[in-house]
């Protein structure tokens, strides 16, 4: 066992939380290395059903140390709410099992407001932001206009630093958007109410992780969203504002010496996409509604109905390559059981020409899906626990994905519960 990243291969919501929850058993440390409270990982276990936004999914396992790395958008208000929610349902969250990097930048009170103001200004040209302040946060971080969590331990410096940033931000809030300025009183209330409460968890997590690496501990890196939402490699500008790819994990975790040996790319058995942007294989009408309700495809954070479509092999092959996936965890295969025949997007046509390659983002608007059908299995597979338990048509569907994406499928998930999983040896899957 080495260090492993669990990442999304598509547009997000692939079921990463479920896979992390399953696999944390084998790891000593789970690290979130990017993103913030804008997406949700759904986890179902002995404590109940949870939608985790910022907390690493290892929080439910005794003995696992969970780390929020320097690459996350640390929103103290949302994080404290999430800790309270999880703790009220019997899951202990202490400085022993949750450590926040002192180098994680803070999502400031005006980031959510600015996100909302900008989406309102864009009106029908909006990006479909979850309005959690993620885009303003990351742009401010790169402009060096936010503060790091560790600064909370230097109150005099912090006060000076924050009031300088607020003065700068108010120029935008009032001048660009005509909104009310943020005040010192609001800032100190935020500091007193939320920031004070996260202080016990803040420490030098890089030092901790370097020690963990040196001791040979197993580290799991947990990503948010998927490859197609990666700021650099995704469908820009309909991406998120951080790097969702496994290659960013050691940087965003603050653990540059952690070599990642395994990258588990999570792929859903069909496609879903939240928000705006090109989605070549999108289904509409009754067909879409059936799939949406079979898979219960509504956003974990926003409740928004997700756009749905057949599995997109072109996007999945690209996503798996961008992630450097060494294996695939295929989720929600059970959802397709109602279909007589299963549509799969095997190629695109762009400008009248068929292509297997995922196009440059600007070309996606003109791309059309090429759909083929595979045989359905027409029976409930949610109780299958071994590869042999699956009907031949379901095994063929998995085999087809493996061959077309060029990556072994080592896990097949047939339900949201921890135990609803089929494990395959890598050798068998090849
Ligand atoms: P994440 O952000 O990648 O963790 O994905 P989400 O939590 O947004 O979406 C996954 C949803 O599918 C959650 O509600 C899970 O409980 C559920 N889920 C995960 N795996 C399976 C599966 O194999 N079958 C079914 N029916 N549901 C699943």
Coordinates of C-alpha atoms and ligand atoms in Angstrom, one line a residue:
X1 CA 0.0 0.0 0.0
X2 CA 1.3 3.4 -0.9
X3 CA -0.2 6.9 -1.3
X4 CA -3.3 7.1 -3.3
X5 CA -5.4 9.9 -4.9
X6 CA -9.1 9.4 -5.4
X7 CA -10.2 11.8 -8.1
X8 CA -13.1 12.5 -10.4
X9 CA -12.7 11.7 -14.1
X10 CA -15.7 13.6 -15.4
X11 CA -17.6 16.7 -14.4
X12 CA -17.8 15.8 -10.7
X13 CA -20.4 14.0 -8.6
X14 CA -19.0 10.7 -9.7
X15 CA -19.3 9.2 -6.2
X16 CA -15.8 10.1 -4.9
X17 CA -17.1 10.5 -1.3
X18 CA -18.5 7.0 -1.3
X19 CA -15.2 5.5 -2.6
X20 CA -13.1 7.5 -0.1
X21 CA -15.4 6.4 2.7
X22 CA -14.9 2.8 1.6
X23 CA -11.1 2.9 1.3
X24 CA -10.2 5.1 4.3
X25 CA -10.0 1.9 6.2
X26 CA -6.6 1.2 4.6
X27 CA -5.2 4.6 5.2
X28 CA -3.7 6.5 8.1
X29 CA -4.3 10.0 6.8
X30 CA -6.9 11.6 4.4
X31 CA -6.1 14.9 2.9
X32 CA -8.3 17.4 1.0
X33 CA -6.0 19.4 -1.2
X34 CA -8.3 21.8 -3.3
X35 CA -11.7 23.3 -3.5
X36 CA -14.1 24.4 -0.8
X37 CA -17.7 24.2 0.2
X38 CA -19.0 24.5 -3.3
X39 CA -19.5 20.8 -3.9
X40 CA -20.7 17.9 -1.8
X41 CA -19.5 14.4 -1.2
X42 CA -22.3 12.1 -0.2
X43 CA -21.4 9.4 2.3
X44 CA -23.7 6.8 3.8
X45 CA -22.3 4.7 6.7
X46 CA -23.2 3.5 10.2
X47 CA -23.7 7.1 11.4
X48 CA -26.3 7.9 8.7
X49 CA -26.2 9.9 5.4
X50 CA -24.0 13.0 5.2
X51 CA -23.2 15.6 2.5
X52 CA -19.7 16.6 3.3
X53 CA -18.5 19.8 1.7
X54 CA -15.1 20.6 3.2
X55 CA -14.4 17.9 5.8
X56 CA -12.4 15.0 4.4
X57 CA -14.4 11.8 4.1
X58 CA -12.1 10.0 6.5
X59 CA -13.7 11.8 9.4
X60 CA -15.9 8.8 10.1
X61 CA -13.0 6.4 10.6
X62 CA -11.4 6.0 14.1
X63 CA -7.7 6.5 14.0
X64 CA -7.6 8.3 10.7
X65 CA -6.1 11.8 10.7
X66 CA -7.9 14.2 8.4
X67 CA -6.1 17.2 6.9
X68 CA -7.3 20.3 5.1
X69 CA -4.3 21.3 3.0
X70 CA -3.1 24.7 2.0
X71 CA -4.8 24.3 -1.4
X72 CA -8.4 24.4 0.0
X73 CA -10.7 27.4 0.2
X74 CA -11.1 27.5 3.9
X75 CA -14.4 29.0 4.8
X76 CA -14.5 29.1 8.6
X77 CA -18.3 29.7 8.7
X78 CA -19.2 26.7 6.6
X79 CA -16.6 24.5 8.1
X80 CA -17.8 25.1 11.7
X81 CA -21.4 24.4 10.5
X82 CA -20.3 21.2 9.0
X83 CA -18.3 20.2 12.1
X84 CA -21.3 20.9 14.3
X85 CA -23.6 18.9 12.1
X86 CA -21.3 15.9 11.9
X87 CA -20.5 16.1 15.7
X88 CA -24.2 16.3 16.6
X89 CA -24.7 13.0 14.9
X90 CA -22.1 11.2 17.0
X91 CA -18.9 11.6 14.9
X92 CA -16.1 13.1 17.0
X93 CA -14.2 15.9 15.4
X94 CA -11.2 17.0 17.5
X95 CA -7.8 18.5 16.9
X96 CA -6.6 14.8 16.9
X97 CA -8.5 13.7 13.9
X98 CA -8.8 17.0 12.0
X99 CA -5.9 19.3 11.3
X100 CA -6.1 22.5 9.2
X101 CA -3.0 23.8 7.5
X102 CA -1.8 27.1 8.8
X103 CA -1.1 27.9 5.2
X104 CA -4.7 27.4 4.0
X105 CA -6.1 30.8 2.9
X106 CA -9.3 32.0 4.4
X107 CA -12.4 32.5 2.4
X108 CA -13.4 36.0 3.6
X109 CA -16.9 37.3 4.4
X110 CA -17.2 39.2 1.1
X111 CA -16.2 36.3 -1.2
X112 CA -19.7 34.7 -1.1
X113 CA -21.3 38.1 -1.6
X114 CA -19.1 39.0 -4.5
X115 CA -19.8 35.6 -6.2
X116 CA -23.5 36.3 -5.9
X117 CA -23.2 39.9 -7.2
X118 CA -21.2 38.8 -10.2
X119 CA -23.7 36.0 -11.1
X120 CA -26.5 38.5 -10.9
X121 CA -24.6 41.0 -13.1
X122 CA -24.0 38.2 -15.7
X123 CA -27.7 37.3 -15.6
X124 CA -28.3 34.9 -18.5
X125 CA -24.6 34.6 -19.2
X126 CA -23.9 33.3 -15.8
X127 CA -21.4 30.4 -15.1
X128 CA -23.7 28.5 -12.8
X129 CA -21.7 29.2 -9.7
X130 CA -22.8 27.7 -6.4
X131 CA -22.3 31.2 -5.0
X132 CA -20.0 29.9 -2.2
X133 CA -17.4 32.5 -3.1
X134 CA -14.9 30.0 -4.6
X135 CA -14.0 32.0 -7.7
X136 CA -13.5 35.4 -5.9
X137 CA -11.6 33.5 -3.2
X138 CA -9.1 31.9 -5.6
X139 CA -8.6 35.0 -7.7
X140 CA -7.9 37.0 -4.5
X141 CA -5.5 34.3 -3.2
X142 CA -3.5 34.6 -6.4
X143 CA -3.6 38.4 -6.1
X144 CA -2.3 37.9 -2.5
X145 CA -5.4 39.6 -1.2
X146 CA -6.5 37.1 1.5
X147 CA -5.0 35.8 4.7
X148 CA -3.7 32.5 5.8
X149 CA -5.2 30.5 8.7
X150 CA -2.0 30.7 10.7
X151 CA -2.3 34.5 10.8
X152 CA -5.2 34.1 13.3
X153 CA -2.4 33.5 15.9
X154 CA -1.0 37.0 15.2
X155 CA -4.0 39.3 16.0
X156 CA -2.2 42.6 15.6
X157 CA -0.7 41.8 12.2
X158 CA -4.0 40.2 11.2
X159 CA -6.0 43.2 12.0
X160 CA -3.7 45.4 9.9
X161 CA -3.6 42.9 7.0
X162 CA -7.3 42.4 6.9
X163 CA -8.3 46.0 7.1
X164 CA -6.0 46.8 4.1
X165 CA -7.6 44.0 2.1
X166 CA -11.1 45.2 3.1
X167 CA -10.4 48.7 2.0
X168 CA -9.3 47.3 -1.4
X169 CA -12.3 44.9 -1.7
X170 CA -14.8 47.7 -0.8
X171 CA -13.7 49.5 -3.9
X172 CA -15.1 46.6 -5.9
X173 CA -18.2 46.0 -3.8
X174 CA -19.3 49.6 -3.9
X175 CA -17.7 50.9 -7.1
X176 CA -18.3 47.9 -9.5
X177 CA -21.5 46.4 -8.0
X178 CA -23.0 49.4 -6.1
X179 CA -23.3 47.2 -3.0
X180 CA -22.8 48.2 0.6
X181 CA -19.2 48.1 1.9
X182 CA -18.1 45.6 4.4
X183 CA -17.4 47.1 7.8
X184 CA -14.8 46.6 10.6
X185 CA -17.7 45.5 12.8
X186 CA -18.8 42.7 10.4
X187 CA -15.2 41.6 10.1
X188 CA -14.6 41.4 13.9
X189 CA -17.9 39.5 14.4
X190 CA -16.8 37.0 11.7
X191 CA -13.4 36.7 13.4
X192 CA -15.0 36.2 16.9
X193 CA -17.8 33.9 15.9
X194 CA -16.2 31.5 13.4
X195 CA -12.4 32.0 13.2
X196 CA -11.9 31.6 16.9
X197 CA -13.5 28.2 16.7
X198 CA -11.3 26.8 14.0
X199 CA -8.1 27.9 15.8
X200 CA -7.7 24.7 17.8
X201 CA -7.4 22.7 14.6
X202 CA -4.8 24.9 12.9
X203 CA -1.2 23.7 12.8
X204 CA 1.8 23.1 10.6
X205 CA 0.3 20.2 8.6
X206 CA 3.2 20.1 6.2
X207 CA 5.5 19.2 9.1
X208 CA 2.9 16.6 10.2
X209 CA 2.7 15.1 6.6
X210 CA 6.4 15.1 6.1
X211 CA 6.6 13.0 9.3
X212 CA 3.9 10.7 8.1
X213 CA 5.7 10.2 4.8
X214 CA 9.0 9.4 6.6
X215 CA 7.2 6.9 8.8
X216 CA 5.8 5.2 5.8
X217 CA 2.2 6.0 6.7
X218 CA -0.4 5.6 3.9
X219 CA -1.9 8.8 2.7
X220 CA -5.1 9.2 0.8
X221 CA -5.6 12.4 -1.2
X222 CA -9.2 13.3 -1.8
X223 CA -10.2 15.6 -4.6
X224 CA -13.3 17.6 -5.3
X225 CA -15.1 17.8 -8.7
X226 CA -13.6 16.1 -11.7
X227 CA -11.0 16.4 -14.5
X228 CA -13.3 18.3 -16.8
X229 CA -13.6 21.0 -14.1
X230 CA -9.9 21.4 -13.6
X231 CA -8.9 25.0 -14.1
X232 CA -6.1 24.2 -16.5
X233 CA -7.2 21.0 -18.2
X234 CA -11.0 21.3 -18.1
X235 CA -13.7 23.0 -20.1
X236 CA -12.5 26.5 -19.3
X237 CA -14.2 28.9 -18.4
X238 CA -16.8 26.4 -17.2
X239 CA -14.3 25.0 -14.8
X240 CA -13.8 25.4 -11.1
X241 CA -11.1 27.8 -9.9
X242 CA -8.6 25.3 -8.7
X243 CA -6.8 22.1 -9.9
X244 CA -8.9 19.0 -9.4
X245 CA -6.2 16.7 -10.9
X246 CA -4.1 14.2 -9.0
X247 CA -0.9 15.9 -10.1
X248 CA -1.8 18.9 -7.9
X249 CA -2.4 16.8 -4.8
X250 CA 1.1 17.0 -3.3
X251 CA 1.2 20.8 -3.8
X252 CA -2.3 21.5 -2.5
X253 CA -1.8 19.1 0.4
X254 CA 1.5 20.7 1.3
X255 CA 3.2 17.3 1.1
X256 CA 5.7 17.6 -1.8
X257 CA 7.6 14.5 -0.7
X258 CA 4.5 12.2 -0.9
X259 CA 4.9 10.1 -4.0
X260 CA 1.5 9.0 -5.3
X261 CA 1.5 5.4 -6.4
X262 CA -2.1 4.9 -7.2
X263 CA -4.7 7.2 -8.8
X264 CA -8.2 5.9 -8.6
X265 CA -10.3 7.7 -11.2
X266 CA -14.0 7.6 -10.2
X267 CA -16.3 7.3 -13.2
X268 CA -20.1 7.2 -13.0
X269 CA -21.8 4.6 -15.2
X270 CA -23.5 7.5 -17.1
X271 CA -22.8 11.2 -17.3
X272 CA -24.0 14.1 -15.2
X273 CA -23.1 17.7 -15.1
X274 CA -24.1 20.5 -12.8
X275 CA -24.3 24.1 -14.0
X276 CA -23.6 25.8 -17.3
X277 CA -21.2 24.9 -20.1
X278 CA -20.9 22.4 -23.0
X279 CA -22.2 18.9 -22.2
X280 CA -22.0 17.2 -25.6
X281 CA -23.9 14.0 -24.6
X282 CA -26.8 15.7 -22.8
X283 CA -30.1 13.9 -22.9
X284 CA -33.4 15.8 -22.8
X285 CA -37.1 15.1 -22.2
X286 CA -38.6 11.9 -20.8
X287 CA -35.4 9.9 -21.4
X288 CA -33.4 12.4 -19.3
X289 CA -36.1 12.6 -16.6
X290 CA -36.1 8.9 -16.2
X291 CA -32.3 8.7 -15.7
X292 CA -32.3 11.7 -13.4
X293 CA -34.8 10.2 -11.1
X294 CA -33.4 6.6 -11.3
X295 CA -30.0 8.1 -10.2
X296 CA -31.5 10.7 -7.9
X297 CA -29.3 13.3 -9.7
X298 CA -29.9 16.5 -7.7
X299 CA -27.0 18.6 -6.4
X300 CA -25.8 17.7 -2.9
X301 CA -25.1 21.4 -2.1
X302 CA -27.8 23.2 -4.1
X303 CA -30.5 20.6 -4.8
X304 CA -30.3 21.7 -8.4
X305 CA -31.4 19.0 -10.9
X306 CA -28.3 17.7 -12.7
X307 CA -28.0 17.5 -16.5
X308 CA -27.7 13.9 -17.5
X309 CA -26.6 11.8 -20.4
X310 CA -25.1 8.5 -21.4
X311 CA -21.6 7.6 -20.5
X312 CA -19.3 9.8 -22.6
X313 CA -16.3 7.6 -23.6
X314 CA -14.5 10.6 -25.3
X315 CA -14.6 12.7 -22.2
X316 CA -13.9 9.8 -19.9
X317 CA -10.8 8.7 -21.8
X318 CA -9.5 12.3 -21.7
X319 CA -10.4 12.7 -18.0
X320 CA -8.6 9.4 -17.1
X321 CA -5.5 10.5 -19.0
X322 CA -5.5 14.0 -17.4
X323 CA -5.8 12.4 -14.0
X324 CA -3.1 9.8 -14.8
X325 CA -5.6 7.2 -13.5
X326 CA -4.0 3.8 -12.8
X327 CA -7.5 2.2 -12.2
X328 CA -11.1 3.1 -12.4
X329 CA -13.9 2.8 -9.8
X330 CA -17.1 2.6 -11.7
X331 CA -20.1 3.8 -9.6
X332 CA -23.9 3.7 -9.9
X333 CA -24.0 0.7 -12.3
X334 CA -27.2 -0.3 -10.6
X335 CA -29.0 2.8 -11.8
X336 CA -28.9 1.6 -15.4
X337 CA -30.8 -1.7 -14.6
X338 CA -34.1 -0.2 -15.9
X339 CA -32.8 0.3 -19.4
X340 CA -33.5 -2.3 -22.2
X341 CA -30.5 -1.0 -24.1
X342 CA -27.9 1.3 -22.8
X343 CA -26.8 4.3 -24.9
X344 CA -23.1 5.2 -24.8
X345 CA -21.4 8.2 -26.5
X346 CA -18.5 6.5 -28.4
X347 CA -17.2 9.5 -30.4
X348 CA -18.0 13.1 -31.4
X349 CA -18.5 14.7 -34.7
X350 CA -17.0 18.1 -35.0
X351 CA -17.4 20.1 -38.2
X352 CA -18.8 16.9 -39.9
X353 CA -15.8 14.8 -39.0
X354 CA -15.9 12.0 -36.5
X355 CA -13.3 12.2 -33.7
X356 CA -12.3 10.1 -30.7
X357 CA -10.3 13.0 -29.2
X358 CA -11.8 15.4 -26.6
X359 CA -11.8 18.8 -28.4
X360 CA -10.4 22.1 -27.3
X361 CA -13.1 23.8 -25.1
X362 CA -14.1 26.4 -27.7
X363 CA -14.8 23.6 -30.2
X364 CA -17.2 21.8 -27.8
X365 CA -20.2 23.9 -28.6
X366 CA -20.1 22.5 -32.2
X367 CA -19.6 18.9 -31.2
X368 CA -22.3 16.3 -31.6
X369 CA -22.4 12.9 -29.8
X370 CA -22.1 9.6 -31.7
X371 CA -24.3 7.2 -29.8
X372 CA -24.2 3.4 -29.8
X373 CA -26.2 1.0 -27.8
X374 CA -25.1 -1.9 -25.6
X375 CA -27.4 -4.6 -24.3
X376 CA -29.2 -3.9 -21.0
X377 CA -29.4 -6.6 -18.2
X378 CA -32.9 -5.8 -17.0
X379 CA -32.6 -7.1 -13.5
X380 CA -31.7 -5.6 -10.1
X381 CA -27.9 -5.9 -9.5
X382 CA -27.8 -4.0 -6.2
X383 CA -27.2 -7.2 -4.2
X384 CA -24.3 -8.4 -6.4
X385 CA -21.1 -8.5 -4.4
X386 CA -18.8 -10.6 -6.6
X387 CA -18.0 -10.1 -10.3
X388 CA -19.7 -13.5 -11.1
X389 CA -22.9 -12.2 -9.5
X390 CA -23.3 -9.7 -12.3
X391 CA -25.3 -10.6 -15.4
X392 CA -23.3 -11.1 -18.5
X393 CA -24.6 -7.9 -20.1
X394 CA -23.5 -5.9 -17.1
X395 CA -20.0 -7.5 -17.2
X396 CA -19.8 -6.7 -20.9
X397 CA -20.8 -3.0 -20.2
X398 CA -17.9 -2.8 -17.7
X399 CA -15.5 -4.6 -20.1
X400 CA -16.5 -2.2 -22.9
X401 CA -15.6 0.8 -20.7
X402 CA -12.3 -0.8 -19.7
X403 CA -11.3 -1.4 -23.4
X404 CA -12.5 2.0 -24.7
X405 CA -10.9 4.0 -21.9
X406 CA -7.8 1.8 -21.7
X407 CA -7.8 1.6 -17.9
X408 CA -8.7 -1.4 -15.6
X409 CA -12.0 -1.1 -13.7
X410 CA -11.1 -2.5 -10.2
X411 CA -14.2 -1.4 -8.3
X412 CA -17.8 -1.7 -9.4
X413 CA -20.3 0.1 -7.1
X414 CA -23.9 -1.1 -7.2
X415 CA -25.4 1.0 -4.4
X416 CA -24.6 3.9 -2.2
X417 CA -24.0 1.8 1.0
X418 CA -20.5 1.0 2.0
X419 CA -20.9 -2.7 1.3
X420 CA -22.5 -2.4 -2.1
X421 CA -19.3 -2.9 -4.0
X422 CA -17.6 -5.5 -6.2
X423 CA -13.8 -5.6 -5.9
X424 CA -11.8 -6.9 -8.9
X425 CA -8.1 -7.6 -8.9
X426 CA -6.2 -5.3 -11.3
X427 CA -4.8 -8.4 -13.1
X428 CA -8.4 -9.7 -13.8
X429 CA -9.5 -6.4 -15.0
X430 CA -6.8 -6.1 -17.6
Ligands
LIG1 P1 -19.1 13.0 -5.2 O1 -19.1 14.5 -5.0 O2 -18.2 12.5 -6.3 O3 -18.8 12.3 -3.9 O4 -20.5 12.5 -5.6 P2 -21.9 12.9 -5.0 O5 -22.0 12.6 -3.6 O6 -22.3 14.2 -5.5 O7 -22.9 11.9 -5.8 C1 -22.9 10.5 -5.7 C2 -24.3 10.1 -5.2 O8 -24.5 8.8 -5.7 C3 -24.5 10.1 -3.7 O9 -25.8 10.4 -3.4 C4 -24.1 8.6 -3.4 O10 -24.7 8.2 -2.2 C5 -24.7 7.9 -4.5 N1 -24.0 6.7 -4.9 C6 -22.6 6.5 -5.0 N2 -22.3 5.3 -5.5 C7 -23.5 4.8 -5.8 C8 -23.9 3.6 -6.5 O11 -23.1 2.7 -6.8 N3 -25.3 3.4 -6.7 C9 -26.2 4.3 -6.3 N4 -27.5 4.0 -6.6 N5 -25.9 5.4 -5.7 C10 -24.6 5.7 -5.5

